[in-house]
Amino acid sequence: MSSYNRFKNNCFRDAMIVPLINSGTSIFAGFVVFSILGFMAEEAGVDVKDVAKQGPGLAFVAYPEALTHLPFSPIWAILFFFMLLTLGLDSQFVMLETVVTAIWEEFSLYTKKWKHSKFGILCIISVVMFILALPMTTRGGMYVFMLLDWYAAGYSVMVISFFELIVVGYLYGPNRLLGDIEFMLDRRVPFKFVWMVMWIAVCPVILIFILVITALYQTDVSFGKYSYPKYSIIIGWMVGMLSIIPIPLYAIFYLLKEKGTILERLQKGIRPSPSWGPAVEPYASQYRSKMRNQHDVALVYTNQAMQYTAPCLQTPVWAESAVD
């Protein structure tokens, strides 16, 4: 997370390494999983699609069963479930740190007055999440888990990512974002045009395509032969929309609380605030100085453009002499 990095940390390098490792791990895991599933399908004489369905059955039923056919199966089983444990802990670390750090920094005027405020927030959120997760440990917990997993992990991520791309590509501006990255790196970002095209066109189009395809092939949640009732499907959609609804709600709230015409409020809302920038010195002063210089240069070019008259609109020399 950026809150734990130095200001001059090479975020560009990190942004390249993390997706490559993530994608490489997924590809490697795909080879491992489907080689096991292929082995089980061959043993049972069925197609791979009939060996196991997606969801928890793959990790907790089909895969452990395949491990029993390997030499030294207890060792492989221990390694497999230890891997699942570390995977779950790693995911929990990221989610907890994201929520805790966001709350701690948003209310820093109050939290920094208490020495152990961050630990207290962590304890409160952990207890709340523990209580919310208790229903999934009951006999019907798997049905609750499938309902949440089916609706909460799909549309919300893509919709939020799409709005982030709109903000970066069309509101904040890719040039300004690249300038901020170069300010932190103290060097130029390579392939700037490629990043701009990706943020403005390629990535939004891909996300829209995935959203449309997902909507066209969306089916109601099911678990084995059990079909969920209609009211549970409505609850699933409501849970899935909880992370999306704050985006339009805050936009409406902002437009209502600001003064001026609707257009003036909208223009103010899509611009960075004057206080936007690094929070620590000397980078805050350097950033403000950089932005002032860019603003002055823009004013100079604007004034020159206003004073410039196109050659086709200028009065010819022979016409001036004729008037004299």
CSV table of C-alpha atoms in Angstrom, one decimal:
chain,number,residue,atom,x,y,z
A,1,MET,CA,0.0,0.0,0.0
A,2,SER,CA,1.2,3.5,-0.8
A,3,SER,CA,0.8,4.6,2.9
A,4,TYR,CA,3.7,2.4,3.8
A,5,ASN,CA,6.0,3.3,1.0
A,6,ARG,CA,8.6,6.1,0.7
A,7,PHE,CA,7.4,9.0,-1.4
A,8,LYS,CA,10.2,8.3,-4.0
A,9,ASN,CA,9.4,4.6,-4.1
A,10,ASN,CA,9.6,3.2,-7.6
A,11,CYS,CA,5.8,2.6,-8.0
A,12,PHE,CA,6.2,2.2,-11.7
A,13,ARG,CA,8.5,-0.9,-11.2
A,14,ASP,CA,6.1,-2.3,-8.6
A,15,ALA,CA,3.1,-1.8,-10.9
A,16,MET,CA,4.9,-3.9,-13.5
A,17,ILE,CA,6.2,-6.7,-11.2
A,18,VAL,CA,3.0,-7.4,-9.2
A,19,PRO,CA,0.7,-8.1,-12.3
A,20,LEU,CA,3.4,-10.2,-13.9
A,21,ILE,CA,3.9,-12.3,-10.8
A,22,ASN,CA,0.1,-12.5,-10.2
A,23,SER,CA,-0.6,-13.6,-13.8
A,24,GLY,CA,2.4,-16.0,-13.8
A,25,THR,CA,1.2,-17.6,-10.6
A,26,SER,CA,-2.3,-18.0,-12.1
A,27,ILE,CA,-1.0,-19.6,-15.2
A,28,PHE,CA,1.2,-22.0,-13.2
A,29,ALA,CA,-1.7,-22.9,-10.9
A,30,GLY,CA,-3.8,-23.5,-14.0
A,31,PHE,CA,-1.3,-26.1,-15.3
A,32,VAL,CA,-1.2,-27.8,-11.8
A,33,VAL,CA,-5.0,-27.9,-11.3
A,34,PHE,CA,-6.0,-29.1,-14.8
A,35,SER,CA,-3.2,-31.7,-14.9
A,36,ILE,CA,-4.8,-33.1,-11.7
A,37,LEU,CA,-8.3,-32.8,-13.1
A,38,GLY,CA,-7.2,-34.5,-16.4
A,39,PHE,CA,-5.7,-37.3,-14.4
A,40,MET,CA,-9.0,-37.8,-12.5
A,41,ALA,CA,-11.1,-37.6,-15.7
A,42,GLU,CA,-8.8,-40.2,-17.3
A,43,GLU,CA,-9.1,-42.5,-14.2
A,44,ALA,CA,-12.9,-42.1,-14.1
A,45,GLY,CA,-13.4,-42.3,-17.9
A,46,VAL,CA,-15.4,-39.0,-18.0
A,47,ASP,CA,-14.8,-35.5,-19.4
A,48,VAL,CA,-12.9,-32.9,-17.3
A,49,LYS,CA,-16.0,-30.7,-17.0
A,50,ASP,CA,-17.8,-33.7,-15.2
A,51,VAL,CA,-15.0,-34.2,-12.6
A,52,ALA,CA,-15.8,-31.1,-10.5
A,53,LYS,CA,-17.8,-27.9,-10.6
A,54,GLN,CA,-16.4,-24.5,-9.9
A,55,GLY,CA,-16.5,-23.2,-6.4
A,56,PRO,CA,-15.4,-24.7,-3.1
A,57,GLY,CA,-16.0,-28.3,-4.4
A,58,LEU,CA,-12.9,-28.0,-6.5
A,59,ALA,CA,-10.6,-27.1,-3.6
A,60,PHE,CA,-12.1,-29.1,-0.8
A,61,VAL,CA,-13.5,-32.2,-2.6
A,62,ALA,CA,-12.0,-32.9,-6.1
A,63,TYR,CA,-8.4,-31.8,-5.5
A,64,PRO,CA,-7.9,-33.5,-2.1
A,65,GLU,CA,-9.4,-36.7,-3.6
A,66,ALA,CA,-6.8,-36.5,-6.4
A,67,LEU,CA,-4.0,-36.1,-3.9
A,68,THR,CA,-4.8,-39.5,-2.4
A,69,HIS,CA,-3.6,-41.1,-5.7
A,70,LEU,CA,-0.2,-39.6,-5.5
A,71,PRO,CA,2.9,-41.2,-3.9
A,72,PHE,CA,3.4,-39.9,-0.3
A,73,SER,CA,-0.2,-38.5,-0.4
A,74,PRO,CA,-0.2,-37.3,3.3
A,75,ILE,CA,2.8,-35.0,2.5
A,76,TRP,CA,1.1,-33.5,-0.6
A,77,ALA,CA,-2.2,-33.1,1.4
A,78,ILE,CA,-0.4,-31.2,4.2
A,79,LEU,CA,1.4,-28.9,1.6
A,80,PHE,CA,-1.9,-28.3,-0.3
A,81,PHE,CA,-3.9,-27.3,2.8
A,82,PHE,CA,-1.0,-25.2,4.1
A,83,MET,CA,-1.0,-23.4,0.8
A,84,LEU,CA,-4.8,-22.7,1.2
A,85,LEU,CA,-4.2,-21.4,4.7
A,86,THR,CA,-1.4,-19.0,3.6
A,87,LEU,CA,-3.5,-17.9,0.6
A,88,GLY,CA,-6.4,-17.1,2.9
A,89,LEU,CA,-4.2,-15.3,5.4
A,90,ASP,CA,-2.6,-13.2,2.7
A,91,SER,CA,-6.0,-12.2,1.3
A,92,GLN,CA,-7.2,-11.2,4.8
A,93,PHE,CA,-4.1,-9.1,5.4
A,94,VAL,CA,-4.7,-7.1,2.3
A,95,MET,CA,-8.4,-6.6,3.0
A,96,LEU,CA,-7.9,-5.7,6.7
A,97,GLU,CA,-5.1,-3.3,6.0
A,98,THR,CA,-7.0,-1.6,3.3
A,99,VAL,CA,-10.1,-0.9,5.5
A,100,VAL,CA,-8.1,-0.1,8.6
A,101,THR,CA,-5.7,2.3,6.9
A,102,ALA,CA,-8.5,4.0,5.1
A,103,ILE,CA,-10.4,4.7,8.3
A,104,TRP,CA,-7.3,5.6,10.2
A,105,GLU,CA,-6.2,8.2,7.7
A,106,GLU,CA,-9.6,9.6,6.9
A,107,PHE,CA,-10.2,10.4,10.5
A,108,SER,CA,-6.6,11.3,11.3
A,109,LEU,CA,-7.6,14.4,13.3
A,110,TYR,CA,-9.1,12.1,15.9
A,111,THR,CA,-7.2,8.8,15.5
A,112,LYS,CA,-3.7,10.4,15.9
A,113,LYS,CA,-4.7,11.7,19.4
A,114,TRP,CA,-4.8,8.1,20.6
A,115,LYS,CA,-1.5,6.3,20.7
A,116,HIS,CA,-3.0,2.8,19.9
A,117,SER,CA,-5.8,4.0,17.7
A,118,LYS,CA,-4.8,1.9,14.7
A,119,PHE,CA,-4.7,-1.3,16.8
A,120,GLY,CA,-8.1,-0.4,18.3
A,121,ILE,CA,-9.6,0.0,14.8
A,122,LEU,CA,-8.1,-3.3,13.7
A,123,CYS,CA,-9.6,-5.1,16.7
A,124,ILE,CA,-13.1,-3.6,16.1
A,125,ILE,CA,-13.1,-4.4,12.4
A,126,SER,CA,-11.8,-8.0,13.1
A,127,VAL,CA,-14.6,-8.6,15.6
A,128,VAL,CA,-17.2,-7.2,13.3
A,129,MET,CA,-15.9,-9.4,10.4
A,130,PHE,CA,-15.8,-12.4,12.7
A,131,ILE,CA,-19.4,-12.0,13.7
A,132,LEU,CA,-20.5,-11.5,10.1
A,133,ALA,CA,-18.7,-14.7,9.1
A,134,LEU,CA,-20.3,-16.8,11.8
A,135,PRO,CA,-23.3,-17.7,9.7
A,136,MET,CA,-21.0,-19.4,7.1
A,137,THR,CA,-19.8,-21.9,9.8
A,138,THR,CA,-23.4,-23.2,10.3
A,139,ARG,CA,-24.9,-26.2,8.5
A,140,GLY,CA,-26.3,-23.9,5.8
A,141,GLY,CA,-23.1,-21.8,5.7
A,142,MET,CA,-22.0,-23.1,2.3
A,143,TYR,CA,-25.2,-21.8,0.8
A,144,VAL,CA,-24.6,-18.4,2.2
A,145,PHE,CA,-21.0,-18.5,1.0
A,146,MET,CA,-22.0,-19.4,-2.5
A,147,LEU,CA,-24.6,-16.6,-2.6
A,148,LEU,CA,-22.1,-13.9,-1.6
A,149,ASP,CA,-19.4,-15.3,-3.8
A,150,TRP,CA,-21.7,-15.5,-6.8
A,151,TYR,CA,-22.9,-11.8,-6.7
A,152,ALA,CA,-20.4,-9.8,-4.6
A,153,ALA,CA,-17.2,-10.7,-6.5
A,154,GLY,CA,-18.2,-10.0,-10.1
A,155,TYR,CA,-19.9,-6.9,-11.2
A,156,SER,CA,-18.7,-4.6,-8.4
A,157,VAL,CA,-15.0,-5.0,-9.2
A,158,MET,CA,-15.5,-4.3,-12.9
A,159,VAL,CA,-17.8,-1.3,-12.4
A,160,ILE,CA,-15.5,0.3,-9.8
A,161,SER,CA,-12.5,-0.3,-12.1
A,162,PHE,CA,-14.4,1.3,-15.0
A,163,PHE,CA,-15.1,4.4,-13.0
A,164,GLU,CA,-11.5,4.6,-11.9
A,165,LEU,CA,-10.4,4.5,-15.5
A,166,ILE,CA,-12.9,7.3,-16.4
A,167,VAL,CA,-11.5,9.5,-13.6
A,168,VAL,CA,-7.9,8.9,-14.6
A,169,GLY,CA,-8.4,9.1,-18.4
A,170,TYR,CA,-11.0,11.8,-18.7
A,171,LEU,CA,-11.2,13.9,-15.5
A,172,TYR,CA,-7.8,14.0,-13.8
A,173,GLY,CA,-6.0,13.4,-17.1
A,174,PRO,CA,-3.4,10.9,-18.1
A,175,ASN,CA,-0.8,13.7,-18.7
A,176,ARG,CA,-1.2,14.9,-15.1
A,177,LEU,CA,-1.0,11.4,-13.7
A,178,LEU,CA,2.1,10.6,-15.7
A,179,GLY,CA,3.6,13.9,-14.5
A,180,ASP,CA,2.9,12.9,-10.9
A,181,ILE,CA,4.6,9.6,-11.4
A,182,GLU,CA,7.6,11.2,-13.0
A,183,PHE,CA,7.7,13.7,-10.1
A,184,MET,CA,8.0,10.7,-7.7
A,185,LEU,CA,10.5,8.8,-9.8
A,186,ASP,CA,12.7,11.8,-10.8
A,187,ARG,CA,12.8,10.5,-14.3
A,188,ARG,CA,10.6,10.2,-17.4
A,189,VAL,CA,8.1,7.3,-17.8
A,190,PRO,CA,8.8,5.2,-20.9
A,191,PHE,CA,6.1,4.6,-23.5
A,192,LYS,CA,3.9,7.4,-22.3
A,193,PHE,CA,1.7,7.2,-25.4
A,194,VAL,CA,1.0,3.5,-24.8
A,195,TRP,CA,-0.2,4.2,-21.2
A,196,MET,CA,-2.4,7.0,-22.3
A,197,VAL,CA,-4.0,4.9,-25.0
A,198,MET,CA,-4.5,2.1,-22.5
A,199,TRP,CA,-6.2,4.3,-19.9
A,200,ILE,CA,-8.3,6.3,-22.4
A,201,ALA,CA,-9.5,3.6,-24.8
A,202,VAL,CA,-8.2,0.0,-24.5
A,203,CYS,CA,-9.0,-0.8,-20.8
A,204,PRO,CA,-12.5,0.9,-20.7
A,205,VAL,CA,-13.5,-0.9,-23.9
A,206,ILE,CA,-12.3,-4.3,-22.5
A,207,LEU,CA,-14.2,-3.7,-19.2
A,208,ILE,CA,-17.4,-2.8,-21.1
A,209,PHE,CA,-17.0,-5.9,-23.2
A,210,ILE,CA,-16.5,-8.1,-20.2
A,211,LEU,CA,-19.5,-6.5,-18.4
A,212,VAL,CA,-21.8,-7.1,-21.4
A,213,ILE,CA,-20.7,-10.7,-21.9
A,214,THR,CA,-21.1,-11.3,-18.1
A,215,ALA,CA,-24.6,-9.8,-18.2
A,216,LEU,CA,-25.6,-11.9,-21.3
A,217,TYR,CA,-24.5,-15.2,-19.8
A,218,GLN,CA,-25.4,-14.4,-16.2
A,219,THR,CA,-27.4,-17.2,-14.5
A,220,ASP,CA,-29.0,-17.4,-11.1
A,221,VAL,CA,-26.9,-18.8,-8.3
A,222,SER,CA,-27.1,-22.6,-7.6
A,223,PHE,CA,-25.3,-25.0,-5.4
A,224,GLY,CA,-25.3,-28.6,-6.6
A,225,LYS,CA,-29.0,-29.5,-7.4
A,226,TYR,CA,-30.3,-26.8,-5.1
A,227,SER,CA,-31.9,-23.7,-6.7
A,228,TYR,CA,-32.0,-20.6,-4.5
A,229,PRO,CA,-35.4,-18.9,-3.9
A,230,LYS,CA,-36.1,-15.5,-5.5
A,231,TYR,CA,-35.7,-13.5,-2.3
A,232,SER,CA,-32.2,-14.8,-1.7
A,233,ILE,CA,-31.2,-13.8,-5.2
A,234,ILE,CA,-32.5,-10.3,-4.6
A,235,ILE,CA,-30.4,-10.3,-1.4
A,236,GLY,CA,-27.4,-11.4,-3.3
A,237,TRP,CA,-27.8,-8.5,-5.8
A,238,MET,CA,-28.2,-6.1,-3.0
A,239,VAL,CA,-25.0,-7.2,-1.3
A,240,GLY,CA,-23.2,-7.0,-4.7
A,241,MET,CA,-24.4,-3.4,-5.2
A,242,LEU,CA,-23.3,-2.2,-1.7
A,243,SER,CA,-19.8,-1.3,-3.0
A,244,ILE,CA,-21.1,0.4,-6.1
A,245,ILE,CA,-24.0,2.5,-4.7
A,246,PRO,CA,-21.7,4.9,-2.7
A,247,ILE,CA,-20.3,6.2,-6.0
A,248,PRO,CA,-23.6,7.8,-7.4
A,249,LEU,CA,-24.8,8.6,-3.8
A,250,TYR,CA,-21.7,10.7,-3.0
A,251,ALA,CA,-21.9,12.4,-6.4
A,252,ILE,CA,-25.5,13.4,-5.7
A,253,PHE,CA,-24.6,14.5,-2.1
A,254,TYR,CA,-21.7,16.6,-3.4
A,255,LEU,CA,-23.8,18.4,-6.1
A,256,LEU,CA,-26.5,19.2,-3.5
A,257,LYS,CA,-24.2,20.6,-0.9
A,258,GLU,CA,-22.1,22.8,-3.2
A,259,LYS,CA,-23.3,26.3,-4.3
A,260,GLY,CA,-23.8,27.7,-7.8
A,261,THR,CA,-25.4,26.4,-10.9
A,262,ILE,CA,-25.4,22.6,-11.7
A,263,LEU,CA,-22.7,23.1,-14.4
A,264,GLU,CA,-20.5,25.1,-11.9
A,265,ARG,CA,-20.9,22.4,-9.2
A,266,LEU,CA,-20.1,19.7,-11.7
A,267,GLN,CA,-17.0,21.5,-13.0
A,268,LYS,CA,-15.8,22.0,-9.5
A,269,GLY,CA,-16.5,18.4,-8.6
A,270,ILE,CA,-14.4,16.9,-11.4
A,271,ARG,CA,-11.3,19.1,-10.7
A,272,PRO,CA,-8.6,18.3,-8.1
A,273,SER,CA,-8.9,20.3,-5.0
A,274,PRO,CA,-6.3,23.1,-4.4
A,275,SER,CA,-4.8,21.0,-1.5
A,276,TRP,CA,-4.3,18.0,-3.7
A,277,GLY,CA,-0.7,16.8,-3.6
A,278,PRO,CA,2.0,15.2,-1.4
A,279,ALA,CA,1.3,15.5,2.3
A,280,VAL,CA,4.9,15.7,3.6
A,281,GLU,CA,7.7,18.2,3.1
A,282,PRO,CA,9.8,19.0,1.1
A,283,TYR,CA,7.7,17.2,-1.6
A,284,ALA,CA,4.6,19.2,-0.9
A,285,SER,CA,6.3,22.5,-1.6
A,286,GLN,CA,8.1,21.1,-4.6
A,287,TYR,CA,4.9,19.8,-6.0
A,288,ARG,CA,3.0,23.1,-5.5
A,289,SER,CA,5.9,25.0,-7.2
A,290,LYS,CA,5.8,22.6,-10.1
A,291,MET,CA,2.1,23.0,-10.6
A,292,ARG,CA,2.4,26.9,-10.4
A,293,ASN,CA,5.1,26.8,-13.0
A,294,GLN,CA,2.9,24.7,-15.3
A,295,HIS,CA,0.0,27.0,-14.7
A,296,ASP,CA,2.2,30.1,-15.6
A,297,VAL,CA,3.4,28.4,-18.8
A,298,ALA,CA,-0.2,27.6,-19.7
A,299,LEU,CA,-1.2,31.2,-19.2
A,300,VAL,CA,1.7,32.4,-21.4
A,301,TYR,CA,0.7,30.1,-24.2
A,302,THR,CA,-3.0,31.1,-23.8
A,303,ASN,CA,-2.1,34.8,-24.0
A,304,GLN,CA,0.0,34.3,-27.0
A,305,ALA,CA,-2.8,32.3,-28.7
A,306,MET,CA,-5.2,35.1,-28.0
A,307,GLN,CA,-2.9,37.8,-29.4
A,308,TYR,CA,-2.1,35.7,-32.5
A,309,THR,CA,-3.9,36.5,-35.7
A,310,ALA,CA,-3.9,33.9,-38.5
A,311,PRO,CA,-2.2,35.0,-41.7
A,312,CYS,CA,-5.4,34.6,-43.7
A,313,LEU,CA,-7.0,37.2,-41.4
A,314,GLN,CA,-4.2,39.7,-41.4
A,315,THR,CA,-4.5,42.9,-43.4
A,316,PRO,CA,-2.2,42.7,-46.5
A,317,VAL,CA,0.6,45.2,-46.8
A,318,TRP,CA,-0.7,46.6,-50.1
A,319,ALA,CA,-4.1,47.3,-48.4
A,320,GLU,CA,-2.5,49.2,-45.6
A,321,SER,CA,-0.5,51.4,-48.1
A,322,ALA,CA,-3.7,52.0,-50.1
A,323,VAL,CA,-5.5,53.2,-47.0
A,324,ASP,CA,-2.6,55.6,-46.2
